Tab-separated table of C-alpha atoms and ligand atoms in Angstrom:
chain	number	residue	atom	x	y	z
A	1	MET	CA	19.828	2.473	-4.331
A	2	SER	CA	20.443	1.943	-0.653
A	3	LEU	CA	17.706	2.305	1.896
A	4	SER	CA	19.387	5.395	3.344
A	5	GLU	CA	19.620	6.946	-0.112
A	6	ILE	CA	15.874	6.462	-0.672
A	7	THR	CA	15.156	7.883	2.760
A	8	SER	CA	17.260	10.985	2.069
A	9	ARG	CA	15.504	11.499	-1.244
A	10	ILE	CA	12.130	11.276	0.501
A	11	HIS	CA	13.297	13.802	3.099
A	12	ALA	CA	14.559	16.153	0.392
A	13	ALA	CA	11.207	15.933	-1.414
A	14	GLU	CA	9.364	16.618	1.863
A	15	THR	CA	11.519	19.665	2.496
A	16	ALA	CA	11.030	20.974	-1.028
A	17	ALA	CA	7.268	20.621	-0.619
A	18	GLY	CA	7.273	22.398	2.749
A	19	ARG	CA	6.284	19.211	4.525
A	20	THR	CA	7.524	17.900	7.864
A	21	ILE	CA	10.532	15.623	7.499
A	22	GLY	CA	9.487	12.070	8.243
A	23	SER	CA	5.812	12.602	7.416
A	24	THR	CA	5.966	10.043	4.589
A	25	GLN	CA	6.133	6.363	5.490
A	26	LEU	CA	8.324	4.181	3.315
A	27	ILE	CA	6.786	0.793	2.561
A	28	ALA	CA	9.567	-1.497	1.327
A	29	VAL	CA	7.810	-3.748	-1.192
A	30	SER	CA	9.349	-7.189	-0.651
A	31	LYS	CA	7.130	-9.264	-2.981
A	32	VAL	CA	9.015	-11.899	-4.994
A	33	GLN	CA	12.344	-10.851	-3.427
A	34	PRO	CA	14.582	-13.570	-1.970
A	35	ASN	CA	14.396	-13.820	1.822
A	36	GLU	CA	18.100	-12.899	2.177
A	37	ARG	CA	17.456	-9.476	0.665
A	38	VAL	CA	14.491	-8.913	2.964
A	39	ALA	CA	16.565	-10.049	5.956
A	40	THR	CA	19.250	-7.504	5.025
A	41	VAL	CA	16.770	-4.644	5.009
A	42	LEU	CA	15.332	-5.809	8.351
A	43	ALA	CA	18.866	-5.953	9.777
A	44	GLU	CA	19.397	-2.366	8.615
A	45	GLY	CA	16.538	-1.400	10.909
A	46	HIS	CA	13.656	-0.995	8.479
A	47	ARG	CA	10.333	-2.316	9.802
A	48	LEU	CA	7.592	-1.505	7.278
A	49	PHE	CA	7.061	-3.817	4.308
A	50	GLY	CA	4.555	-4.418	1.518
A	51	GLU	CA	3.373	-7.631	-0.106
A	52	ASN	CA	0.849	-8.092	-2.884
A	53	LYS	CA	-0.205	-11.706	-2.267
A	54	VAL	CA	-1.685	-13.162	0.900
A	55	GLN	CA	-0.172	-16.611	0.475
A	56	GLU	CA	3.312	-15.341	-0.316
A	57	ALA	CA	3.224	-13.081	2.739
A	58	GLU	CA	2.098	-15.977	4.936
A	59	GLY	CA	5.152	-17.879	3.753
A	60	LYS	CA	7.624	-15.335	5.116
A	61	TRP	CA	6.250	-12.828	7.623
A	62	PRO	CA	5.296	-15.128	10.533
A	63	MET	CA	8.893	-16.380	10.284
A	64	PHE	CA	10.489	-12.898	10.145
A	65	ARG	CA	8.280	-11.751	13.020
A	66	GLU	CA	9.810	-14.412	15.261
A	67	THR	CA	12.990	-12.328	15.139
A	68	TYR	CA	11.484	-8.899	14.430
A	69	ALA	CA	8.230	-8.799	16.405
A	70	ASP	CA	7.703	-5.143	15.463
A	71	ALA	CA	7.861	-5.731	11.690
A	72	GLN	CA	4.755	-4.352	9.990
A	73	VAL	CA	3.364	-5.740	6.737
A	74	HIS	CA	0.862	-4.049	4.452
A	75	LEU	CA	-1.131	-5.845	1.759
A	76	ILE	CA	-0.829	-3.640	-1.337
A	77	GLY	CA	-2.283	-6.012	-3.941
A	78	PRO	CA	-5.846	-7.032	-4.787
A	79	LEU	CA	-7.686	-9.119	-2.188
A	80	GLN	CA	-10.068	-11.956	-3.043
A	81	THR	CA	-12.969	-12.450	-0.661
A	82	ASN	CA	-11.929	-16.038	0.113
A	83	LYS	CA	-8.612	-14.701	1.496
A	84	VAL	CA	-10.122	-12.029	3.743
A	85	LYS	CA	-9.889	-14.091	6.901
A	86	ASN	CA	-6.173	-14.748	6.451
A	87	ALA	CA	-5.527	-11.160	5.393
A	88	VAL	CA	-7.179	-9.683	8.484
A	89	ALA	CA	-5.192	-12.103	10.652
A	90	LEU	CA	-1.806	-11.246	9.104
A	91	PHE	CA	-1.613	-7.678	7.826
A	92	ASP	CA	-1.281	-4.343	9.608
A	93	ALA	CA	-2.945	-2.524	6.710
A	94	ILE	CA	-4.885	-3.396	3.565
A	95	HIS	CA	-4.471	-0.973	0.652
A	96	ALA	CA	-6.848	-2.281	-2.009
A	97	VAL	CA	-10.389	-2.129	-0.676
A	98	ASP	CA	-12.409	-1.555	-3.828
A	99	ARG	CA	-15.847	-3.225	-3.871
A	100	PRO	CA	-18.911	-3.639	-1.656
A	101	LYS	CA	-18.658	-7.396	-1.247
A	102	LEU	CA	-15.044	-7.111	-0.080
A	103	ALA	CA	-15.919	-4.257	2.285
A	104	GLN	CA	-18.720	-6.323	3.853
A	105	LYS	CA	-16.476	-9.355	4.275
A	106	LEU	CA	-13.757	-7.230	5.877
A	107	ALA	CA	-16.236	-5.697	8.301
A	108	ALA	CA	-17.519	-9.145	9.301
A	109	GLU	CA	-14.009	-10.535	9.746
A	110	ILE	CA	-12.876	-7.576	11.878
A	111	GLN	CA	-15.831	-8.305	14.158
A	112	ALA	CA	-15.042	-12.017	14.270
A	113	GLN	CA	-11.303	-11.638	14.964
A	114	GLY	CA	-11.275	-8.448	17.006
A	115	ARG	CA	-8.296	-7.411	14.868
A	116	SER	CA	-8.560	-4.296	12.777
A	117	PRO	CA	-5.920	-3.505	10.142
A	118	ASP	CA	-5.867	0.034	8.707
A	119	MET	CA	-7.565	0.266	5.332
A	120	PHE	CA	-7.100	2.245	2.156
A	121	ILE	CA	-9.587	2.409	-0.704
A	122	GLN	CA	-8.040	1.905	-4.127
A	123	VAL	CA	-9.165	4.387	-6.767
A	124	ASN	CA	-8.768	3.541	-10.447
A	125	THR	CA	-8.069	7.115	-11.485
A	126	GLY	CA	-7.088	6.059	-15.005
A	127	GLU	CA	-10.362	4.109	-15.362
A	128	GLU	CA	-8.420	1.168	-16.772
A	129	GLU	CA	-10.419	-1.990	-17.545
A	130	GLN	CA	-7.836	-4.418	-16.196
A	131	LYS	CA	-7.092	-2.512	-13.022
A	132	ALA	CA	-8.659	-2.875	-9.584
A	133	GLY	CA	-10.127	0.109	-7.805
A	134	VAL	CA	-13.305	2.123	-7.692
A	135	ILE	CA	-13.642	4.708	-10.472
A	136	PRO	CA	-13.500	8.378	-9.403
A	137	ALA	CA	-17.210	8.965	-10.083
A	138	ASP	CA	-18.140	6.205	-7.610
A	139	ALA	CA	-15.501	7.018	-5.006
A	140	ASP	CA	-17.489	9.337	-2.700
A	141	GLN	CA	-20.361	6.878	-2.376
A	142	PHE	CA	-18.078	3.895	-1.832
A	143	ILE	CA	-16.068	5.753	0.826
A	144	ALA	CA	-19.315	6.636	2.623
A	145	ASP	CA	-20.494	3.018	2.428
A	146	CYS	CA	-17.206	1.759	3.901
A	147	LEU	CA	-17.348	4.276	6.740
A	148	ALA	CA	-20.952	3.243	7.408
A	149	LEU	CA	-19.668	-0.313	7.855
A	150	ASP	CA	-17.228	1.076	10.481
A	151	LEU	CA	-14.208	0.039	8.425
A	152	PRO	CA	-11.068	1.832	9.682
A	153	ILE	CA	-10.525	3.721	6.416
A	154	LYS	CA	-7.320	5.765	6.681
A	155	GLY	CA	-7.062	7.001	3.124
A	156	LEU	CA	-6.883	6.248	-0.578
A	157	MET	CA	-4.487	4.329	-2.791
A	158	VAL	CA	-3.656	4.614	-6.492
A	159	ILE	CA	-1.565	2.889	-9.135
A	160	PRO	CA	-1.454	5.333	-12.079
A	161	PRO	CA	-1.518	4.100	-15.698
A	162	VAL	CA	2.031	3.228	-16.771
A	163	ASP	CA	2.092	5.553	-19.758
A	164	GLU	CA	0.709	8.716	-18.172
A	165	GLU	CA	2.200	11.442	-16.013
A	166	PRO	CA	1.626	10.085	-12.488
A	167	SER	CA	1.372	13.542	-10.909
A	168	LEU	CA	-2.040	14.097	-12.504
A	169	HIS	CA	-3.289	10.912	-10.858
A	170	PHE	CA	-1.675	11.738	-7.510
A	171	ALA	CA	-3.352	15.151	-7.572
A	172	LEU	CA	-6.743	13.628	-8.385
A	173	LEU	CA	-6.365	11.096	-5.563
A	174	ARG	CA	-5.536	13.880	-3.126
A	175	LYS	CA	-8.562	15.883	-4.264
A	176	ILE	CA	-10.923	12.933	-3.695
A	177	ALA	CA	-9.369	12.248	-0.273
A	178	LEU	CA	-9.633	15.883	0.821
A	179	ARG	CA	-13.291	16.248	-0.068
A	180	ASN	CA	-14.051	13.081	1.897
A	181	GLY	CA	-12.049	14.075	4.961
A	182	LEU	CA	-9.439	11.341	4.520
A	183	THR	CA	-5.794	12.101	5.298
A	184	GLY	CA	-3.915	9.009	4.103
A	185	LEU	CA	-2.497	8.858	0.579
A	186	SER	CA	-0.810	5.632	-0.552
A	187	MET	CA	0.885	6.619	-3.789
A	188	GLY	CA	4.279	6.581	-5.476
A	189	MET	CA	6.551	3.669	-6.445
A	190	SER	CA	10.236	3.337	-7.408
A	191	SER	CA	9.974	5.520	-10.499
A	192	ASP	CA	7.854	8.335	-9.104
A	193	PHE	CA	7.947	8.406	-5.291
A	194	GLU	CA	9.407	11.916	-5.141
A	195	ARG	CA	6.558	13.277	-7.244
A	196	ALA	CA	4.123	11.507	-4.915
A	197	VAL	CA	5.769	13.052	-1.854
A	198	ALA	CA	5.505	16.470	-3.511
A	199	LEU	CA	1.746	15.906	-3.812
A	200	GLY	CA	1.259	14.784	-0.238
A	201	ALA	CA	1.824	11.000	-0.158
A	202	THR	CA	1.688	9.635	3.393
A	203	HIS	CA	2.807	6.173	2.228
A	204	VAL	CA	5.101	5.444	-0.725
A	205	ARG	CA	5.438	1.833	-1.904
A	206	VAL	CA	8.969	1.270	-3.154
A	207	GLY	CA	10.203	-2.145	-4.266
A	208	SER	CA	12.830	-2.501	-6.965
A	209	ALA	CA	14.689	0.721	-6.065
A	210	ILE	CA	15.436	-0.798	-2.646
A	211	PHE	CA	15.789	-4.522	-3.354
A	212	GLY	CA	16.791	-4.618	-7.015
A	213	GLU	CA	14.770	-5.997	-9.916
A	214	ARG	CA	12.292	-8.763	-9.153
A	215	ASP	CA	13.168	-12.133	-10.722
A	216	TYR	CA	9.907	-13.853	-11.713
A	217	SER	CA	11.609	-16.780	-13.441
B	1	PLP	C1	5.065	-4.092	-6.877
B	1	PLP	C2	4.290	-2.925	-6.401
B	1	PLP	C3	4.937	-1.739	-6.004
B	1	PLP	C4	6.442	-1.538	-6.072
B	1	PLP	O1	6.841	-1.357	-7.383
B	1	PLP	P1	8.372	-0.903	-7.722
B	1	PLP	O2	8.257	-0.353	-9.082
B	1	PLP	O3	9.193	-2.116	-7.619
B	1	PLP	O4	8.740	0.126	-6.721
B	1	PLP	C5	4.158	-0.707	-5.533
B	1	PLP	N1	2.815	-0.813	-5.452
B	1	PLP	C6	2.151	-1.933	-5.816
B	1	PLP	C7	0.679	-1.984	-5.698
B	1	PLP	C8	2.873	-3.024	-6.314
B	1	PLP	O5	2.203	-4.128	-6.673
């Protein structure tokens, strides 16, 4: 799908849901994609991208920003505490804040660098063993703890279980955000971004639908 096709589908979903057109931000997930494909999307005028690894992002975004100084990059994957310094230095937003030790490290690094990326707390709504994120029962407390640390928490993020209807998870995420006074909702990927927009996503993270399949070989 072309970038403009994705954008029109997002706008159609916003209209159908009675939302303002343009109220959903499209994060083009460029992880693993060849630089030529990323360069094409930048040349088309898109400026918001997502990466899931700190090191991989460091290998391309300082370079792209030499040409496109206004390019924004969000970290959408899990963050290890030993990468916090680099992450705070590079990213415009961090979507997977999910444990006290990470929250404390982020708060300390924001102080040290005077640079403050937007943050989203990942919620493991499916309560999957292998998945990052705070479980729903612990979410309210963890959100409060992060706000007490003065972290710039903008909202919540979810990756639903692959084999379940994502809308149930999007709705749960929205409910947790609402009761905690958070407005940002990072949810929806290539296969379900329209359903996420219908349920109020402020950020959809779309990779393969824009760039084509990722080649991990
Ligand atoms: C890779 C990734 C995406 C994009 O997935 P697609 O199915 O290619 O759209 C979205 N969110 C996260 C957290 C990812 O790691």
